CSV table of C-alpha atoms and ligand atoms in Angstrom, one decimal:
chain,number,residue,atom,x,y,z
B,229,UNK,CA,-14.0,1.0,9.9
B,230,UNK,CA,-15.8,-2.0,10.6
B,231,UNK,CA,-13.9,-6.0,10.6
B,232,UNK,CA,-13.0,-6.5,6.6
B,233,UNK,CA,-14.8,-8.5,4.8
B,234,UNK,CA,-12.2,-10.5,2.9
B,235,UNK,CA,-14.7,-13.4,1.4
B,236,UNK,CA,-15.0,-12.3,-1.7
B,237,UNK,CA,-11.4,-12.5,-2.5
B,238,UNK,CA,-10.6,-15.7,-2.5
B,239,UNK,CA,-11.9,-15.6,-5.9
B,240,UNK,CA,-9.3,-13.7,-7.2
B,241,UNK,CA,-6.6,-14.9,-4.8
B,242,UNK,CA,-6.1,-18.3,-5.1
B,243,UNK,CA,-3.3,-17.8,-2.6
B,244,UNK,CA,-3.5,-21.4,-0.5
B,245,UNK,CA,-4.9,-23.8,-2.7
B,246,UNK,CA,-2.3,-26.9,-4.3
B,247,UNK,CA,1.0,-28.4,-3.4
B,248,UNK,CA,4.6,-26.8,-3.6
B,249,UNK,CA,5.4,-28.4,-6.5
B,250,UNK,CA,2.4,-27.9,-8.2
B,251,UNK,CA,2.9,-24.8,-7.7
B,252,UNK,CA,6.4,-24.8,-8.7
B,253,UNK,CA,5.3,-26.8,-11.9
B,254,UNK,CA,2.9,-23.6,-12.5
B,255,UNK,CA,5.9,-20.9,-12.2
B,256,UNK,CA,8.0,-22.5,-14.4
B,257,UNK,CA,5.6,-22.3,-17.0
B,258,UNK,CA,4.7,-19.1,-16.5
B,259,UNK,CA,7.0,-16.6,-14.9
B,260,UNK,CA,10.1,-15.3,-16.8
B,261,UNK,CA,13.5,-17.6,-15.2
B,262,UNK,CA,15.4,-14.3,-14.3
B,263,UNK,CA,15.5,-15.4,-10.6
B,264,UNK,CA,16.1,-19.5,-11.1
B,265,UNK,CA,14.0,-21.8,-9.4
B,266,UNK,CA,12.5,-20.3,-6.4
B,267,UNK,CA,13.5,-22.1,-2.9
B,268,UNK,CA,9.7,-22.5,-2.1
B,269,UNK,CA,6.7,-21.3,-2.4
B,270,UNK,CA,5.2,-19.2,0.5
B,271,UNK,CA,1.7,-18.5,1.0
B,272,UNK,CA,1.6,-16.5,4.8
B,273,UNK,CA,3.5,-14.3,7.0
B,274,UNK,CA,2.8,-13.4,10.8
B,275,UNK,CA,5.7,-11.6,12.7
B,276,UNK,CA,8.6,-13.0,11.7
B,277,UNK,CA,7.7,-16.3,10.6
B,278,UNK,CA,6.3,-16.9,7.3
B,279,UNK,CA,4.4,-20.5,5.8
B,280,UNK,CA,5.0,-21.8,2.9
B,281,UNK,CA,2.2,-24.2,0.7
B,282,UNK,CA,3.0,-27.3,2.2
B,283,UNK,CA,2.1,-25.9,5.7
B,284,UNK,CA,5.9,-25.4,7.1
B,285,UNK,CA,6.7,-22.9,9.1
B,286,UNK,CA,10.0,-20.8,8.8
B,287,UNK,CA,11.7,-18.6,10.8
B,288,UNK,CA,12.1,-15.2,7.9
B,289,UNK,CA,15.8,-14.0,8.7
B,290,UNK,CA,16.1,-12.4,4.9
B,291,UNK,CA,12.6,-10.2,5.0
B,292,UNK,CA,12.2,-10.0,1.9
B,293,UNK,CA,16.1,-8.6,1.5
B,294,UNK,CA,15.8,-6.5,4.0
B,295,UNK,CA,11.9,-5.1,3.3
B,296,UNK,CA,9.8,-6.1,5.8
B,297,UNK,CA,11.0,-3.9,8.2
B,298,UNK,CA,7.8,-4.7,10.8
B,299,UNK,CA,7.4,-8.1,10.2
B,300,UNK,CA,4.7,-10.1,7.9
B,301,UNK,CA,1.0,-8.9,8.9
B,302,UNK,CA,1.9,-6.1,10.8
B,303,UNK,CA,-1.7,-4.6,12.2
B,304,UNK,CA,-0.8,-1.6,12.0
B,305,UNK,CA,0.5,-1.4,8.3
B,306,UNK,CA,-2.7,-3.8,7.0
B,307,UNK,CA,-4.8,-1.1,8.9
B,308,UNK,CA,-3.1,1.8,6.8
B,309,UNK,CA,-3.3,0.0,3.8
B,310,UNK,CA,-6.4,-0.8,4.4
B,311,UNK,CA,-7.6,2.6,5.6
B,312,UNK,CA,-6.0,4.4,2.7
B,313,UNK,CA,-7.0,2.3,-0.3
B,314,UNK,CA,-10.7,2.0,0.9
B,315,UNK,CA,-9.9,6.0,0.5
B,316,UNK,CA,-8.4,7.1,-1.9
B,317,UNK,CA,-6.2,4.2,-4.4
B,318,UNK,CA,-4.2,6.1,-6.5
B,319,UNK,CA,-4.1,9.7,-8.4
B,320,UNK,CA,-1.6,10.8,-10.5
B,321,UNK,CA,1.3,13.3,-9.7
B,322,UNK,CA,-1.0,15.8,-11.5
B,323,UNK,CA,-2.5,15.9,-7.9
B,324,UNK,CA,-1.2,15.6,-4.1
B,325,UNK,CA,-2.2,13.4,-1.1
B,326,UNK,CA,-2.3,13.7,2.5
B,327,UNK,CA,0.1,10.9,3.2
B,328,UNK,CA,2.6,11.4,0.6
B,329,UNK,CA,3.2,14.9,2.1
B,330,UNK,CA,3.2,13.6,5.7
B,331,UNK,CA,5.8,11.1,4.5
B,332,UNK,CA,8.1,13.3,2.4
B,333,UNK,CA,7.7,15.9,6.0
B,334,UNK,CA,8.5,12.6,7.9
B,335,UNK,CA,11.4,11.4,5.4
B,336,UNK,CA,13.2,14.8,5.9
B,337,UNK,CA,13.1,14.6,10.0
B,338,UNK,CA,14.3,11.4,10.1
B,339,UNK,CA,17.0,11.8,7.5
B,340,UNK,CA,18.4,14.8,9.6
B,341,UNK,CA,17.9,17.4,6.0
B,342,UNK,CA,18.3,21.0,6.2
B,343,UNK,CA,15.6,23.7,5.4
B,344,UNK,CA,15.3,23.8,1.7
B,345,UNK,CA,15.6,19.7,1.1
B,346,UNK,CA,13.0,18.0,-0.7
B,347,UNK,CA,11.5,14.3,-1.2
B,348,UNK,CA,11.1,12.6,-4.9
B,349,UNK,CA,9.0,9.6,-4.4
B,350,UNK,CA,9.4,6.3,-6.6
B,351,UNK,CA,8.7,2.8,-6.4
B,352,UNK,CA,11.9,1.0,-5.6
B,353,UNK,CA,16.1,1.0,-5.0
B,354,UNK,CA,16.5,1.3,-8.4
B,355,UNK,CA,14.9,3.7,-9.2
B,356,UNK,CA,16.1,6.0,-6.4
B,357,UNK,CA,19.1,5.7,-7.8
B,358,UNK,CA,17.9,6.7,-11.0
B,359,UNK,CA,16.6,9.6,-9.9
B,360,UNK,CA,20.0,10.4,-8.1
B,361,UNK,CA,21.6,9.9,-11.1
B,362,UNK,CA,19.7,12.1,-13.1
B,363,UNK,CA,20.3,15.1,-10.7
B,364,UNK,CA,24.1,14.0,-11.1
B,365,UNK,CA,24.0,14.7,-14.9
B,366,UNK,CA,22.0,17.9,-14.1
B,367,UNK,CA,25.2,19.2,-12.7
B,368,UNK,CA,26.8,19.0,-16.3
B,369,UNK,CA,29.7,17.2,-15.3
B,370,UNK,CA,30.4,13.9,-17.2
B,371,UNK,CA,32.0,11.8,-14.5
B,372,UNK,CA,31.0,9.9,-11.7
B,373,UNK,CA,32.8,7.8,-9.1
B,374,UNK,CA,31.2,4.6,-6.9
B,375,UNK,CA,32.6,1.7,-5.2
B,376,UNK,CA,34.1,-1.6,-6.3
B,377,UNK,CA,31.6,-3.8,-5.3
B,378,UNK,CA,29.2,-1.6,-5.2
B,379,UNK,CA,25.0,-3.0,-5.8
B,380,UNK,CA,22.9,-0.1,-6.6
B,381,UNK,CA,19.8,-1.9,-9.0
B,382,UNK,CA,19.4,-3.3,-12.6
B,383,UNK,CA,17.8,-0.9,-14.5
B,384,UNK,CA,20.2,0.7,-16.6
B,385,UNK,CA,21.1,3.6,-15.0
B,386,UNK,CA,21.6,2.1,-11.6
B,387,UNK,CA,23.2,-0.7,-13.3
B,388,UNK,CA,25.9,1.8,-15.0
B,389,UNK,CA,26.6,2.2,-11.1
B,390,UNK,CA,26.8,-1.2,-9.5
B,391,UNK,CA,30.3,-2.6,-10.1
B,392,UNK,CA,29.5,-6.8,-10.5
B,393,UNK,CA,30.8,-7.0,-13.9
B,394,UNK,CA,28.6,-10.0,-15.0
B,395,UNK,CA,25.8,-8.0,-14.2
B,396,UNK,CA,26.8,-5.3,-16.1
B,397,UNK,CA,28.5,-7.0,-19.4
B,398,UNK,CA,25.6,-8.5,-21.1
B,399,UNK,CA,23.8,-4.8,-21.1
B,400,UNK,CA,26.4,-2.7,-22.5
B,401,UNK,CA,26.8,-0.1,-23.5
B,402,UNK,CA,25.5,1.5,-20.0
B,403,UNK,CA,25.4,5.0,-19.6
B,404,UNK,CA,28.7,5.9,-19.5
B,405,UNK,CA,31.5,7.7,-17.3
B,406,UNK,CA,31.2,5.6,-14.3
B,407,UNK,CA,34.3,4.8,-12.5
B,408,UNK,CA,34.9,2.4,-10.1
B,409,UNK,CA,37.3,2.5,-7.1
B,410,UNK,CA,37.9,0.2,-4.3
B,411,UNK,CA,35.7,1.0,-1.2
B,412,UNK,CA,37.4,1.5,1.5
B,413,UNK,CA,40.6,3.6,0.0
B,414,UNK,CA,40.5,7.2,0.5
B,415,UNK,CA,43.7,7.5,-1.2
B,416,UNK,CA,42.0,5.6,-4.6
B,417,UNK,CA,38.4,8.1,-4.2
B,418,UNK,CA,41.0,11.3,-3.3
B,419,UNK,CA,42.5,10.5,-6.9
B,420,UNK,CA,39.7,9.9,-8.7
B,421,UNK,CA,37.5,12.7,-7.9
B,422,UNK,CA,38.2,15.7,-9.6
B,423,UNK,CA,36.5,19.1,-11.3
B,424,UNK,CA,34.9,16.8,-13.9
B,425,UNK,CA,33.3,14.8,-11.4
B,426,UNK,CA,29.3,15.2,-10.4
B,427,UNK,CA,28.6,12.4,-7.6
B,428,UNK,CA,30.0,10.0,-5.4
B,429,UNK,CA,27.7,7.5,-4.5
B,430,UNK,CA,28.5,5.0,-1.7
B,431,UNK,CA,26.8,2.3,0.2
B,432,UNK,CA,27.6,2.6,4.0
B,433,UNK,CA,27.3,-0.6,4.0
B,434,UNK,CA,27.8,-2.6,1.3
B,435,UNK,CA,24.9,-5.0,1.1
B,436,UNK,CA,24.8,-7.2,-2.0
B,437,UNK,CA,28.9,-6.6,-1.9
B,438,UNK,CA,28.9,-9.2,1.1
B,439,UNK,CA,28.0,-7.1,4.2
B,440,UNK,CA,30.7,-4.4,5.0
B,441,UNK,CA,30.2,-1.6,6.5
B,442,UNK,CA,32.4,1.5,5.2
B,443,UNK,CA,35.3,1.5,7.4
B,444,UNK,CA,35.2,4.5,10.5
B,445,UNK,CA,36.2,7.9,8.9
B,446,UNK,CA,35.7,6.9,5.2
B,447,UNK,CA,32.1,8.4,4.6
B,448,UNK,CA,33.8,11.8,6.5
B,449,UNK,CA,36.5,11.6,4.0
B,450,UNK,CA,34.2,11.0,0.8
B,451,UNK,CA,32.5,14.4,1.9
B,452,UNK,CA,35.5,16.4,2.2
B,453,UNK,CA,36.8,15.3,-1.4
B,454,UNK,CA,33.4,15.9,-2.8
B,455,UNK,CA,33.3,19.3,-1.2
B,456,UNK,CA,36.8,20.2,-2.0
B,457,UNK,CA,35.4,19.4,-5.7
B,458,UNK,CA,31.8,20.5,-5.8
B,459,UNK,CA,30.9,17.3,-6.6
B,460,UNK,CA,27.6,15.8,-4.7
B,461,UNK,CA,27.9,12.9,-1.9
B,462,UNK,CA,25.2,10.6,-2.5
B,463,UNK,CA,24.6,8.3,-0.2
B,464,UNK,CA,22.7,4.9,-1.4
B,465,UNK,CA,20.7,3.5,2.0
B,466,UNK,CA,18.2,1.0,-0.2
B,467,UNK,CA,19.4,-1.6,2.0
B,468,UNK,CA,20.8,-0.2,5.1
B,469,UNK,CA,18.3,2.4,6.0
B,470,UNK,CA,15.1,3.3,7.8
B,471,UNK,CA,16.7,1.3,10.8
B,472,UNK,CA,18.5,-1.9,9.4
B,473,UNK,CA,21.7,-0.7,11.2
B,474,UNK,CA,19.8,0.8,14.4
B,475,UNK,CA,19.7,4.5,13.2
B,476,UNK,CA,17.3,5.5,10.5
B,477,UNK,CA,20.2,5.7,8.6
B,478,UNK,CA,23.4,3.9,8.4
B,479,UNK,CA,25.5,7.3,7.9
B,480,UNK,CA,23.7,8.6,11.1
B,481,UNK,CA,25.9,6.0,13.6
B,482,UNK,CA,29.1,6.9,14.9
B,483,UNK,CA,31.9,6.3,13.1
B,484,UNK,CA,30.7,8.7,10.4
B,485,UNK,CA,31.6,12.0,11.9
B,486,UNK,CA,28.1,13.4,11.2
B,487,UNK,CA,28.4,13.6,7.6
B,488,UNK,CA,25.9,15.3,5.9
B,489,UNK,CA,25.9,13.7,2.0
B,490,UNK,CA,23.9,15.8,-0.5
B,491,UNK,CA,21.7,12.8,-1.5
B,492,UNK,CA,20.3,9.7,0.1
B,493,UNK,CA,17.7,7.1,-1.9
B,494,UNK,CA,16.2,4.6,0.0
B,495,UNK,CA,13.6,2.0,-0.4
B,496,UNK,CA,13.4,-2.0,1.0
B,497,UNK,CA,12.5,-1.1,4.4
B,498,UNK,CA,10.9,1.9,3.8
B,499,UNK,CA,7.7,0.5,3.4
B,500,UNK,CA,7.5,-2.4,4.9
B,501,UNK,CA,7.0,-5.0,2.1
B,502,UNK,CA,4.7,-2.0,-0.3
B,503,UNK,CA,6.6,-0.8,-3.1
B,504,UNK,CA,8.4,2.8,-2.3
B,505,UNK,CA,11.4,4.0,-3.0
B,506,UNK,CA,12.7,7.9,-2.0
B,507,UNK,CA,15.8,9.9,-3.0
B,508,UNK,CA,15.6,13.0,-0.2
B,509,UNK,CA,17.8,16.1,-2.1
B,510,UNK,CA,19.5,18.1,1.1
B,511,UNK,CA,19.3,21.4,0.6
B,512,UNK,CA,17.4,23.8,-1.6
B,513,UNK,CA,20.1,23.9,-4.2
B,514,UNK,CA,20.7,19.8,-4.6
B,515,UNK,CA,16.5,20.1,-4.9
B,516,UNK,CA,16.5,21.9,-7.4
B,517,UNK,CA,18.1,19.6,-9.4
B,518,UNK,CA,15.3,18.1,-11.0
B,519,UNK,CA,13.1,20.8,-12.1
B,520,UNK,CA,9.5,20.7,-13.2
B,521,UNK,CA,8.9,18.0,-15.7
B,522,UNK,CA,12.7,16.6,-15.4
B,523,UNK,CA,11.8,13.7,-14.2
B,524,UNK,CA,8.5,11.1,-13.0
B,525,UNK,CA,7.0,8.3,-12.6
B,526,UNK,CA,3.2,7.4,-12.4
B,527,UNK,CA,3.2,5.5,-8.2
B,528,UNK,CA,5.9,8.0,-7.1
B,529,UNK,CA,4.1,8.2,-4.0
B,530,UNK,CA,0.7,6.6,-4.3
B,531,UNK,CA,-1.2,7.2,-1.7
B,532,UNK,CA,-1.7,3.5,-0.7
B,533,UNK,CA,2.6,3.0,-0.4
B,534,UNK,CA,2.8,6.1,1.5
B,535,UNK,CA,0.5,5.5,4.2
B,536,UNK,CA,2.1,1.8,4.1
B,537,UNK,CA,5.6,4.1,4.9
B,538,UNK,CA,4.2,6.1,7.5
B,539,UNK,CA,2.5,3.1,9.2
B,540,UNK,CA,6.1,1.8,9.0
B,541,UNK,CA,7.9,4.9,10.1
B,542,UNK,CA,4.9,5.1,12.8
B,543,UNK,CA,6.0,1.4,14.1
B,544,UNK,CA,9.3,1.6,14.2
B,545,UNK,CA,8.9,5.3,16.5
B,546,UNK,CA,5.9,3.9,19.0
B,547,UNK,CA,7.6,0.8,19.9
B,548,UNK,CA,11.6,2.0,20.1
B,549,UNK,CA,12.2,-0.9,17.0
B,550,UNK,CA,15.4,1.2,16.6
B,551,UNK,CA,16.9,0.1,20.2
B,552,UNK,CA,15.7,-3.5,19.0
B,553,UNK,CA,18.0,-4.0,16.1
B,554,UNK,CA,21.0,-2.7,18.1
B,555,UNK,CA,20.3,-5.2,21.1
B,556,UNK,CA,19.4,-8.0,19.3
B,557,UNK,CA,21.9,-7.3,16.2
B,558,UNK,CA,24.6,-7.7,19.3
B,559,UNK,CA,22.9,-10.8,20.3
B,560,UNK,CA,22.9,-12.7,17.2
B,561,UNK,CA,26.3,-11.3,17.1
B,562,UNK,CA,27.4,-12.3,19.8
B,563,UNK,CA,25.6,-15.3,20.0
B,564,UNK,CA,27.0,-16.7,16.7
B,565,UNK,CA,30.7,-15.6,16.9
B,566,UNK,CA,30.3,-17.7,20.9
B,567,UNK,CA,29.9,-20.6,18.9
B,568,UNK,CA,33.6,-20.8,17.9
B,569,UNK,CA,32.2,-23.0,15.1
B,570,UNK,CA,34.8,-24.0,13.0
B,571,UNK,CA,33.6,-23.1,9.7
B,572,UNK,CA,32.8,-19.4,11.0
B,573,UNK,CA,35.4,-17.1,10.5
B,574,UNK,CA,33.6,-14.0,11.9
B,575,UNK,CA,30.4,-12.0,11.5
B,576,UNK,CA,30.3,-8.3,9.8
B,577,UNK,CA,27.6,-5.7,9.8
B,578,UNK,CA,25.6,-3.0,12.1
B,579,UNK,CA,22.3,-3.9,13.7
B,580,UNK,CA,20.4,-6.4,11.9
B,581,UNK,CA,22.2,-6.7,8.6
B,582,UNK,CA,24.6,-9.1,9.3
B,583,UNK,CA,27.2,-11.4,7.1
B,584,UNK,CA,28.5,-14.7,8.4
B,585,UNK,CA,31.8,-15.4,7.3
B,586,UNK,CA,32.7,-18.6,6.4
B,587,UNK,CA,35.7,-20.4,5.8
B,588,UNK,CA,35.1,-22.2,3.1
B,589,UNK,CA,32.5,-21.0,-0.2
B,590,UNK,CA,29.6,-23.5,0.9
B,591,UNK,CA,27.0,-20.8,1.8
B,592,UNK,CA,24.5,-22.3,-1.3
B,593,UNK,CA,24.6,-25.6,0.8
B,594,UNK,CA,23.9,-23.6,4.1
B,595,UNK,CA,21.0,-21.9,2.6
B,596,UNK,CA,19.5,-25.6,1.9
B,597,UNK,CA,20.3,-26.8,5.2
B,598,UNK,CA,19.1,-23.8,7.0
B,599,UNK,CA,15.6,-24.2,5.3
B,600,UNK,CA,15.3,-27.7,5.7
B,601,UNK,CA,15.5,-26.6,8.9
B,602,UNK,CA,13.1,-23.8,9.0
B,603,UNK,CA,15.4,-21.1,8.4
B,604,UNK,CA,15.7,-18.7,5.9
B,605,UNK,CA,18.5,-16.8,5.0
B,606,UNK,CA,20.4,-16.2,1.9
B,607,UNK,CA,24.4,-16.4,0.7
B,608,UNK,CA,25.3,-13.2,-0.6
B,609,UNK,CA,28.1,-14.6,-1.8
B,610,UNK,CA,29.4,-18.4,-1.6
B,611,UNK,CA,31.6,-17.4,1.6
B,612,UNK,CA,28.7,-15.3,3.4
B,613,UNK,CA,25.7,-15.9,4.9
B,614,UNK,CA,23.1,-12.5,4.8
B,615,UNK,CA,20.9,-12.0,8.4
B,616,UNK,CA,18.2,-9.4,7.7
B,617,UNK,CA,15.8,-10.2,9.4
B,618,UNK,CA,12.4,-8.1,10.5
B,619,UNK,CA,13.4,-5.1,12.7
B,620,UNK,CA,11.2,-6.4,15.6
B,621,UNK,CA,12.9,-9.8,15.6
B,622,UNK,CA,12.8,-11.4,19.2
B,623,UNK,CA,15.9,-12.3,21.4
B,624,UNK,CA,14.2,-15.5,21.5
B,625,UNK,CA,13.6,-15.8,17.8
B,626,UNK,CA,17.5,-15.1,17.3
B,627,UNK,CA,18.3,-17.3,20.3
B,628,UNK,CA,16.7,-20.0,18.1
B,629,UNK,CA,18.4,-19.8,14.9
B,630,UNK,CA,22.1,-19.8,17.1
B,631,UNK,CA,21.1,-23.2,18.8
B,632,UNK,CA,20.2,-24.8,15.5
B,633,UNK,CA,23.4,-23.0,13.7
B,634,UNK,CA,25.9,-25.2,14.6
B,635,UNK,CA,23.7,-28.4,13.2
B,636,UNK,CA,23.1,-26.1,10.0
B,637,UNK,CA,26.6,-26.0,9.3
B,638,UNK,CA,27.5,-29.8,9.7
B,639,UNK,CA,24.5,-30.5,7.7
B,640,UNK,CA,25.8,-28.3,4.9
B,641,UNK,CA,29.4,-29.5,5.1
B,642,UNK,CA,28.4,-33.3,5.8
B,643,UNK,CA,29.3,-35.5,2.2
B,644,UNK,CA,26.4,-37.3,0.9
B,645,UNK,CA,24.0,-35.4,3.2
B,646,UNK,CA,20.8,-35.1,1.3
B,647,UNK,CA,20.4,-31.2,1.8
N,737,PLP,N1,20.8,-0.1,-3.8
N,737,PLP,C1,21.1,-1.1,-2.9
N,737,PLP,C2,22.2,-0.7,-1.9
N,737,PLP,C3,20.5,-2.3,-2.8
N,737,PLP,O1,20.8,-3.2,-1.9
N,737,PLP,C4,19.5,-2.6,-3.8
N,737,PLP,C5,18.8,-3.9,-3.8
N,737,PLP,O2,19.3,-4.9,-3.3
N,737,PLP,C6,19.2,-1.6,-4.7
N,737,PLP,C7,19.8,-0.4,-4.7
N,737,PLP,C8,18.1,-1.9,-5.8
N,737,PLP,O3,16.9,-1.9,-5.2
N,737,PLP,P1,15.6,-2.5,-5.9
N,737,PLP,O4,15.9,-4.0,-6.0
N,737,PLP,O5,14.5,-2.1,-5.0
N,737,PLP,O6,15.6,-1.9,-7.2
C-alpha cells in the first residue's frame, strides 16, 4: 500500500480547528452530561504523549483507562487498521474473517485455554461481562456471587454485578440474585457460594475499586469453592489484562497458584484504543454455554477491531512490552514510594496499573495540578491516584512524572493555589 492520502478528510474531520473552550462551549451543547465537564479537549496522540487544542503537550499516564495499550499512533496498529478497512470494513456474524479467527486462535494461546475453549467477540468490558453473565444463567442456577467493590460496566447486566451502590440505585430493579461479599475474605466467598450458585466473578485486581490486587492465594481459593460447588470462576480482566500487570493476564502472575477460572472477558487494552471486547469460555463444556443464536451482537469481531487486536497482541510480542511494564511498573514504584512525600501513604498495584495512596481525600485537586502540569492521571477515588499508563511507557517518561510529583502534590494541597 502506497503513503495514505489523508487530504480529503479534513472535510469531515474537523479535528484541529478552534480554541478549548470553544470547543468546550460546543460539547456542552451538544453531548449528553453523563461524564461532567471534560478536563480538556485533546486533538493528538504520539507515543505516550497526547496534545490537546490549545497546543499543550501531556504526558498520557491514564491511556484512555487503561486502553491504549501501545501508545497513541502506534505504526503498526494505524497500518492494520489501515490495511484491513481498505479490505474488508465490516460483515455481519452471518459470515467469518481472517482476522477475527486469527485473534480468537491468538486469544486462546495467550489466555493459557484448554482444547475445546472458544472466543465470543464484543465491543467493550461491558459487554463481556454480559456475555459472561448470560452463560451464568445458562447453568440454571439463580445465584451469583462478586466482590464488594467490584466495577464490571453499566449496562444492566454488568451493572447487576458491580457493587458501587450509587451506580446501581437509580437503575433498579437490576437483574437480580447478585450477592456481594467482601474481596479479599475467603471465609465470606466459602459461605456464600453454594449448590444454587452459577458464577463467581472477580477482578484480580480491582481497578475502579481503587487499585488492589486480590490478595496471594485468594483467586486459588475462589476456584476450589467454585469447583467444590460446580459453580463457574469467572474471571473479569477488562482492566488488568492483555499485559497491564506484566502477564497477559493478571491471574497468570504468581501469587495465583496457576488457577485456571472457567471464564475470562477482557477488553480496554485489548485493542489498543479500537473498540473490542472478548469473553474466552475454557473448555468445550463452559463453550457451549451459549449456543447458536443465544446470544450476538452486530461488531462482535469486525474485521477492522480485530486486526487493530492482533496488531496489538503482535506489538506487545515483537518488542517484549510485557518485560516493560514489570520494569518500569517497579520503577515508578519505586521511584514514587523513594520520595517519602508526606501526603503519600504507599502505592498498590502489579505492573503498570498502579494506585497512589494518599493521606488525605485530595486526589480531585491532584488531578488539576498534575495537568496543569502536563500530566494526566485520574483519582479513582478521592484518596487514590490511578497510573495506567501505555504499556511501552519509557523509564525516562516515568522518571519525569516522579521529579514533578512532589511539586504536584504541594500544588494540590497549597490554600488559595489557583489549581
Ligand atoms: N470490568 C472492569 C474490571 C472494568 O474496569 C471496566 C471499565 O472500567 C469494565 C468492566 C467495563 O468496561 P467498558 O467500560 O468497556 O464497558
Amino acid at each position: 500500500m502506497g503513503e495514505l492520502d489523508v487530504r480529503g478528510a479534513a472535510e469531515a474531520l474537523p479535528v484541529t480547528e478552534g480554541s478549548g473552550q470553544a470547543w468546550l462551549q460546543r460539547h456542552t451543547s451538544s453531548v449528553m452530561g453523563t461524564y461532567g465537564v471534560p478536563q480538556r479537549v485533546l486533538v493528538r496522540g504520539e507515543g505516550c504523549y497526547v496534545w490537546d487544542a490549545d497546543g499543550r503537550r501531556y504526558l498520557d499516564l491514564l491511556a484512555g483507562i487503561a486502553t491504549n495499550a501501545v501508545g497513541h499512533a502506534h505504526p503498526l496498529l494505524v497500518a492494520a487498521v489501515t490495511a484491513q478497512l481498505t479490505t474488508l470494513g465490516h460483515v455481519s456474524n452471518f459470515f467469518a474473517t481472517a482476522p477475527q479467527i486469527a485473534l480468537a486462535e491468538q486469544l486462546l494461546a495467550v489466555s493459557r485455554a484448554p482444547a475445546g475453549s472458544r472466543v465470543f467477540f464484543c465491543n467493550s468490558g461491558a459487554e463481556a461481562n454480559e456475555a459472561a453473565f448470560k452463560m451464568a444463567r445458562r447453568t440454571g442456577r439463580p445465584k451469583v456471587v462478586a466482590a464488594v467493590d467490584g466495577f464490571h460496566g453499566r449496562t444492566m447486566g454488568a451493572l447487576a454485578l458491580t457493587h458501587k451502590p450509587q451506580y446501581r440505585a437509580p437503575f433498579e430493579p437490576l437483574p437480580g440474585g447478585v450477592e456481594h461479599v467482601p474481596f479479599g475474605d475467603v471465609g465470606a466467598l466459602g459461605r456464600a457460594v453454594d449448590g444454587a450458585t452459577a458464577a463467581v466473578f472477580l477482578e484480580p485486581v480491582q481497578g475502579e475499586g481503587g487499585v488492589r490486587p486480590a490478595p496471594p492465594g485468594y483467586l486459588e481459593a475462589a476456584r476450589r469453592i467454585t469447583r467444590e460447588h460446580g459453580a463457574l470462576l469467572v474471571l473479569d480482566e477488562v482492566q488488568s489484562g492483555i499485559g497491564r500487570t506484566g502477564a497477559w493476564f493478571a491471574h497468570q502472575l504468581p501469587g495465583h497458584g496457576d488457577v485456571v477460572p472457567d471464564v475470562v472477558t477482557t477488553a480496554k487494552g485489548l485493542g489498543g484504543g479500537i473498540p473490542i471486547g472478548a469473553t474466552v469460555a475454557f473448555g468445550e463444556h463452559n463453550a457451549a454455554l451459549l449456543g447458536a443464536g443465544q446470544h450476538g451482537t452486530t461488531f462482535g469481531g469486525n474485521p477492522v477491531a480485530s486486526a487493530a487486536a492482533l496488531a496489538t497482541l503482535h506489538a506487545i510480542e515483537r518488542d517484549d512490552v510485557l518485560a516493560n511494564v514489570r520494569a518500569v511498573g517497579a520503577r515508578l514504584r519505586d521511584g514514587i514510594t523513594g520520595l517519602g512525600h508526606p501526603l503519600v501513604v504507599g502505592v498498590r498495584g502489579e505492573g503498570l496499573l498502579l494506585g497512589i495512596e494518599l493521606t488525605a481525600p485530595v486526589g480531585p485537586a491532584v488531578v488539576a495540578a498534575a495537568l496543569e502540569q502536563g500530566f494526566i492521571v485520574n483519582a479513582v477515588r478521592p484518596d487514590t491516584i490511578r497510573l495506567a499508563p501505555p504499556l511501552v511507557l519509557t523509564p525516562a517518561q516515568a522518571d519525569s512524572f516522579v521529579r514533578a510529583l512532589p511539586g504536584v502534590l504541594d500544588a494540590a494541597t497549597t490554600p488559595g493555589d489557583p489549581t
